[in-house]
Coordinates of C-alpha atoms and ligand atoms in Angstrom, one line a residue:
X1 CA 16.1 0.1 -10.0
X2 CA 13.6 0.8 -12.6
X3 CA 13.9 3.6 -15.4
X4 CA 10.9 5.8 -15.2
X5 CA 8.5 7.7 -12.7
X6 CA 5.2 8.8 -13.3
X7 CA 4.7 12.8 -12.6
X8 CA 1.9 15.2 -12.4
X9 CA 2.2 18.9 -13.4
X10 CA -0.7 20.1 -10.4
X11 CA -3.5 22.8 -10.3
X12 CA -1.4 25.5 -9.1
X13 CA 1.5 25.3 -11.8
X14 CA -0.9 25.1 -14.5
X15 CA -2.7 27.8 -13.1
X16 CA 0.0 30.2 -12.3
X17 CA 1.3 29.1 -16.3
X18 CA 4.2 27.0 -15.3
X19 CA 3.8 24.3 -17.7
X20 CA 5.5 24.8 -20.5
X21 CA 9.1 25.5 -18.2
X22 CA 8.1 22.7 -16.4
X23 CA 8.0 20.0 -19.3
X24 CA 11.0 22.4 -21.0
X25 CA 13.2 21.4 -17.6
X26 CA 12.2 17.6 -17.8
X27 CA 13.4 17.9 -21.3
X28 CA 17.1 19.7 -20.6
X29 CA 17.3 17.1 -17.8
X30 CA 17.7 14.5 -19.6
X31 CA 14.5 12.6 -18.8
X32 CA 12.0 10.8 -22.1
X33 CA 8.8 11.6 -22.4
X34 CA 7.3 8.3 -22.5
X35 CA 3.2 9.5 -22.2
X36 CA 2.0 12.7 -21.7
X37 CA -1.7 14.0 -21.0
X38 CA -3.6 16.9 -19.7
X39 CA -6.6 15.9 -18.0
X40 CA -9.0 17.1 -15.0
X41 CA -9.2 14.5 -12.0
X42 CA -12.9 14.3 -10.6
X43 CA -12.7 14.7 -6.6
X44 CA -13.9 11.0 -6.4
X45 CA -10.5 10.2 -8.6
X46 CA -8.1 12.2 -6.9
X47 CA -9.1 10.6 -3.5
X48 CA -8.8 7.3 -5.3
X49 CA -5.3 8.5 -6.4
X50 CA -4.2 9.7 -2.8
X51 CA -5.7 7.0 -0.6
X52 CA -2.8 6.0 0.7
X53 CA -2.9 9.5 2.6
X54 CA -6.9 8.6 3.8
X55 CA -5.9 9.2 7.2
X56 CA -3.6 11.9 7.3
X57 CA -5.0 15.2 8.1
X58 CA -4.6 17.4 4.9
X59 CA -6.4 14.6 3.1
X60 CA -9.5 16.7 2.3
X61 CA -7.9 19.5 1.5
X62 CA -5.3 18.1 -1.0
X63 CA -8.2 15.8 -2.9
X64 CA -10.1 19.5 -3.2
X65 CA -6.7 21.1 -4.6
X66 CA -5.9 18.1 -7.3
X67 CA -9.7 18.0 -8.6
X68 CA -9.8 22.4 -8.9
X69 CA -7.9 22.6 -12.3
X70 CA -6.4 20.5 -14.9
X71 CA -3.3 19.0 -14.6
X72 CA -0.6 17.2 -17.0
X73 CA 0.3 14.0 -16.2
X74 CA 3.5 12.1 -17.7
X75 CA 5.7 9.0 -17.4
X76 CA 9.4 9.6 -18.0
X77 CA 12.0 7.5 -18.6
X78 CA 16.1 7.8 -17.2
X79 CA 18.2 5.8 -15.9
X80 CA 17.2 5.8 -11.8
X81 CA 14.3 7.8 -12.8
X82 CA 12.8 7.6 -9.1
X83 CA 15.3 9.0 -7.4
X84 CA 16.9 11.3 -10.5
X85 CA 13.2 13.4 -10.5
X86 CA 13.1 13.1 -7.0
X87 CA 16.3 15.0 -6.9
X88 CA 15.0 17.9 -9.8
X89 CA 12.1 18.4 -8.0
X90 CA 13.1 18.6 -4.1
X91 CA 11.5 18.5 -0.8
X92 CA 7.8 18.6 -0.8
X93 CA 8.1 22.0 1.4
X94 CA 9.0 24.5 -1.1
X95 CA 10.7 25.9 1.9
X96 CA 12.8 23.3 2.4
X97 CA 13.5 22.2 -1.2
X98 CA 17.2 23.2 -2.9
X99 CA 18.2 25.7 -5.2
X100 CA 17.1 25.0 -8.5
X101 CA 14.6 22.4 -8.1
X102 CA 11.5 22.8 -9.8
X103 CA 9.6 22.9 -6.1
X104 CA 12.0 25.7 -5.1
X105 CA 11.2 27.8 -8.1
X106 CA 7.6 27.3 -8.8
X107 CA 5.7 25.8 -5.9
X108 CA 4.0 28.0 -3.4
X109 CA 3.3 25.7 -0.7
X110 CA 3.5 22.0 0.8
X111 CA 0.3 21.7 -0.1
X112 CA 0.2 23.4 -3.7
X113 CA 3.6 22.7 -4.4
X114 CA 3.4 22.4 -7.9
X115 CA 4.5 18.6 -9.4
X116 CA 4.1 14.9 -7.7
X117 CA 6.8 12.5 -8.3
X118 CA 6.4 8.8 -7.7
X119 CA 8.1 8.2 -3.9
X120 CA 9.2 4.2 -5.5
X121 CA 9.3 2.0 -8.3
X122 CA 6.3 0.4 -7.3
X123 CA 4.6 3.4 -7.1
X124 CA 5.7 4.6 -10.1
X125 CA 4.5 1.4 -11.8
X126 CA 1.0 1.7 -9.9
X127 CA 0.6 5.8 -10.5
X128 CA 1.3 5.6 -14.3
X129 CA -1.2 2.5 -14.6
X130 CA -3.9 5.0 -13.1
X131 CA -3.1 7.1 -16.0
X132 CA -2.1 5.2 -19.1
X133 CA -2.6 2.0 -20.1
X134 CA -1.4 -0.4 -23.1
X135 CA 2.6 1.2 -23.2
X136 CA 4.8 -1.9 -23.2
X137 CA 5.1 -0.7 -27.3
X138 CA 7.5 2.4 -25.9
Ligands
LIG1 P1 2.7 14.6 -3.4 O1 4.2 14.2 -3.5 O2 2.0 14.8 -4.6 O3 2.0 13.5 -2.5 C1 1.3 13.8 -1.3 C2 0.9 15.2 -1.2 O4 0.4 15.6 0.0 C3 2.2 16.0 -1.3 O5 2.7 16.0 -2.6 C4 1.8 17.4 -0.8 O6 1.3 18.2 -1.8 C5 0.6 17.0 0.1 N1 1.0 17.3 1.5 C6 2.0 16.7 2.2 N2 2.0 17.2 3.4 C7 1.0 18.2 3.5 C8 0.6 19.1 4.5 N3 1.2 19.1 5.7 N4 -0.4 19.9 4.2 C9 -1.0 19.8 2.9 N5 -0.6 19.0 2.0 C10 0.4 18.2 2.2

């Protein structure tokens, strides 16, 4: 069990001016900001980002969606961070995601559905490394 997840704010939420809730709710929920950023991913670095999902079929269309717009990236720290934002920001189907969660109230699809959270420790670990380097001093 590690103590932080790496988590993009996407294209849609920034768009749609979600943002500021967003980072308002990690906040309340007890998670640290550890690094925060607001950046644009080229369409060759969001493929990079997502090539564990090469194969699957909404491949193309979700490295067209995560280059369209800036996004805010982060890595926050609580105790079982993994699984604690997992749990704030539910089910990658808005549709299916619980009351409350940040999915349910601001996403508006399975594909534009607002943040990422890391799905492991090791991905959290990889995912933040993509984003932010030189931290060990936090
Ligand atoms: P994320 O958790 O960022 O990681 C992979 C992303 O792929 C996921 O969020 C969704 O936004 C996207 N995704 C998963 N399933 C589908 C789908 N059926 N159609 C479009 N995008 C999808």
């Amino acid at each position: 069990m590690s103590n932080r997840t790496f988590t993009m704010i996407k294209p849609d939420a920034m768009r749609n001016g979600h943002a500021g809730a967003i980072i308002d709710r990690f906040i309340k929920e007890g998670f640290r900001i550890v690094a925060l950023k607001q950046t644009k991913l080229s369409v060759e670095k969001a493929g990079e980002f997502y090539a564990v999902h090469k194969e699957r079929p909404f491949y193309g269309e979700l490295v067209d969606f995560m280059s369209s717009g800036v996004i805010i990236t982060a890595i926050l720290e609580k105790e079982n961070a993994v699984a604690a934002f997992r749990e704030l920001i539910g089910a990658t189907n808005p549709a299916q995601a619980a009351e409350g969660t940040i999915r349910k109230l601001y996403a508006t699809s399975v594909g534009e559905n607002a943040v990422h959270g890391s799905d492991s420790d090791e991905n959290a670990k990889i995912e933040g490394a993509f984003f932010f380097s030189g931290l060990e001093q936090f």
